[in-house]
Amino acid sequence: MTDAIIFKNVTKRYGTATVLNNLSFSIKEGKITTILGFSGAGKSTLMKHILGLTIPTEGQITSLGVNMNDLDELGLREFRRNFGMVFQYAALFDNLTAYENVAFPLREFTKLKDAKIREKVDDLLEAVELVPESWHRLPSELSGGMRKRVGLARALALEPRVMLYDEPTSGLDPISTQVVCDLIVDTAKRNADKKLTSLIISHDVRASLRISDFIMFLERGSIVEYCTVEEFRESNNPTIRRFLEL
Amino acid sequence: MTFLQTYVEAFGAYILGGLSGLGRFTQFTGKVFFWGAKPPFRVRLLIEQLFFIGNKSLFIVGLTSLFSGMVFALQMYLGVSAINMDSIVGPIVAISLAKELAPVFAGLVVAGRCGSAMAAQIGSMKVTEQLDALEVMGINPHQYLAVPRVLGATLSMPMLCAVFMLVGNFGSWLTGVHILGIDEVMYFQKLSDFMRLGHVAEGLIKAGCFGFLIGLIGSYHGFEVSGGAEGVGRGTNLAVVWGMVTVLVSDYFISSFLTKIL
Ligand SMILES: Nc1ncnc2c1ncn2[C@@H]1O[C@H](COP(=O)(O)OP(=O)(O)OP(=O)(O)O)[C@@H](O)[C@H]1O
Ligand SMILES: [Mg+2]
């Protein structure tokens, strides 16, 4: 099994506050990994490092075989196209319809003809099971769950090698949570041949245990536990036990 | 002692806050120039902004200019008719409009209508992570959002200013000739005697400068937004206030420079 992302002694400080504390780990290619942790543990910061939106104070990150320190501003922008990100509140462009949101990255970054783009967007929206009545609505006219689906379709448009999900299930009702979880797993399965790596940030223990292959538990910038789901369930660490019993 | 200390400290914090804001604004301006010079040049977004700014302000510019021209003609007439020079009303109003009233008033309208809208649009995109979404896709938000707005405001302000001059002069003619009874032939005679192309050029150039500043300030306050819907409201407010203040303050400096070279 190869590694998609490798952190080597990564530390991030803001002023005197250490947000990530000497982290070394690797994320397995083609698997679903969830980063769990309480608020302020450094989960979002960690994800920003993976995208090169933030630069580590110390240490080195190798992502998809590229040393991030070697990339300049433009290289970094190119590089980010290997990633699809689903934001907590979808972050759809609110002046564009659901359909146009999904078409956006295709129009920006490919030279595909209009007909070809239409075909691709249709496929993507069908894959995330958005009802066709909603395709040409603005984000403000969609429910939270629908927006997430559109966000997922948009993130998948450029066929990324890594999918990043920021709190994909927070703020959703149990049914929608179930649906989004299924979508994440389906997406991973459908792209298994391309070895799509999924990385999820979450508070939602139950959902994470159900869908992940690996779980990393982060507390105050340090890794408390990083193991398979089965091992995680059996963990004796008191913090994790507390988290599991929530 | 502690009383004095509190005030000195508060004053110091205020100055420091202002300075760091100025620093960030300068940095922002640098980014806009940097990314504005880099391809891709998004012509469609620029055209959208031109339409947006024109759409938002054309009616108000038309209305304010008509009545500014009318009231200015009326007041001038009251002043100069006492010395039997009422036909001079035409050029006085025209020159005032060209050099000051048109660019400044159009600037105030655009700052109020468009500077605020820019801050609101970009700010709400920021708090809903849409800027992050652009960034993650590899699109620079400064290039995608700020550059077309700054350029759009810079280009549309001279056009709005020209409209202001035209309609303003129409208002002046309406009041002067048709209400106050100034002789129409003399009105136009004096107009052509005193008007210079330089006057119009000064106004148009100034309008462009104001547009540039309004676009920068509106976008900057959008990018600076933090903390939810409330933050967006605050940013919008700042964009209007600083946009208007900047138009009035920079007016003096730009004018003193332009009157030397034109
Ligand atoms: N740009 C920044 N400047 C200063 N401190 C920051 C910055 N970004 C994050 N932090 C700090 O880093 C810590 C971790 O933040 P982070 O957003 O990574 O937490 P999180 O685990 O994602 O929390 P949550 O679950 O609430 O989203 C917090 O204490 C936060 O205040
Ligand atoms: Mg977070």
XYZ file of N, CA, C and O and ligand atoms in Angstrom, chain A residues 14 19 38-45 167 203, ligand 1:
79
model
N 1.399 29.453 15.704
C 0.909 30.814 15.469
C 1.377 31.628 16.658
O 0.869 31.452 17.754
N 0.011 24.800 17.242
C -1.260 24.231 16.799
C -1.069 22.794 16.311
O -1.903 21.929 16.548
N -11.509 17.042 19.223
C -12.382 18.092 19.742
C -12.121 19.391 18.993
O -11.132 19.518 18.270
N -12.994 20.344 19.219
C -12.836 21.664 18.622
C -11.478 22.261 19.005
O -11.068 22.171 20.155
N -10.820 22.831 18.028
C -9.542 23.472 18.315
C -8.373 22.516 18.363
O -7.249 22.907 18.691
N -8.594 21.253 18.019
C -7.516 20.266 18.081
C -6.488 20.506 16.977
O -5.350 20.051 17.066
N -6.887 21.198 15.924
C -5.959 21.462 14.824
C -6.330 20.734 13.548
O -5.531 20.667 12.613
N -7.546 20.220 13.473
C -7.964 19.422 12.309
C -7.981 20.256 11.025
O -7.406 19.846 10.009
N -8.630 21.405 11.099
C -8.707 22.235 9.891
C -7.324 22.720 9.471
O -6.998 22.765 8.288
N -6.517 23.068 10.456
C -5.163 23.521 10.174
C -4.390 22.427 9.439
O -3.681 22.696 8.461
N -15.949 18.321 7.851
C -17.172 18.097 8.615
C -18.369 17.814 7.710
O -19.347 18.582 7.707
N -16.425 15.499 13.722
C -16.710 15.325 15.150
C -17.576 14.093 15.348
O -17.793 13.660 16.452
N -4.646 31.805 11.291
C -4.578 31.508 12.595
N -3.976 32.357 13.446
C -3.879 32.073 14.757
N -4.374 30.949 15.334
C -5.000 30.056 14.548
C -5.132 30.287 13.125
N -5.781 29.229 12.600
C -6.042 28.397 13.623
N -5.574 28.878 14.791
C -5.667 28.221 16.101
O -5.309 26.890 15.934
C -6.081 26.041 16.761
C -6.638 24.902 15.936
O -7.555 25.425 14.977
P -8.313 24.500 13.937
O -9.217 25.358 13.167
O -7.321 23.694 13.207
O -9.155 23.563 14.895
P -10.210 22.448 14.514
O -9.703 21.194 15.084
O -10.482 22.478 13.065
O -11.483 22.924 15.306
P -13.016 22.877 14.886
O -13.460 21.489 15.106
O -13.652 23.830 15.824
O -13.114 23.316 13.459
C -7.140 26.904 17.392
O -6.779 27.126 18.743
C -7.082 28.184 16.620
O -7.349 29.274 17.446
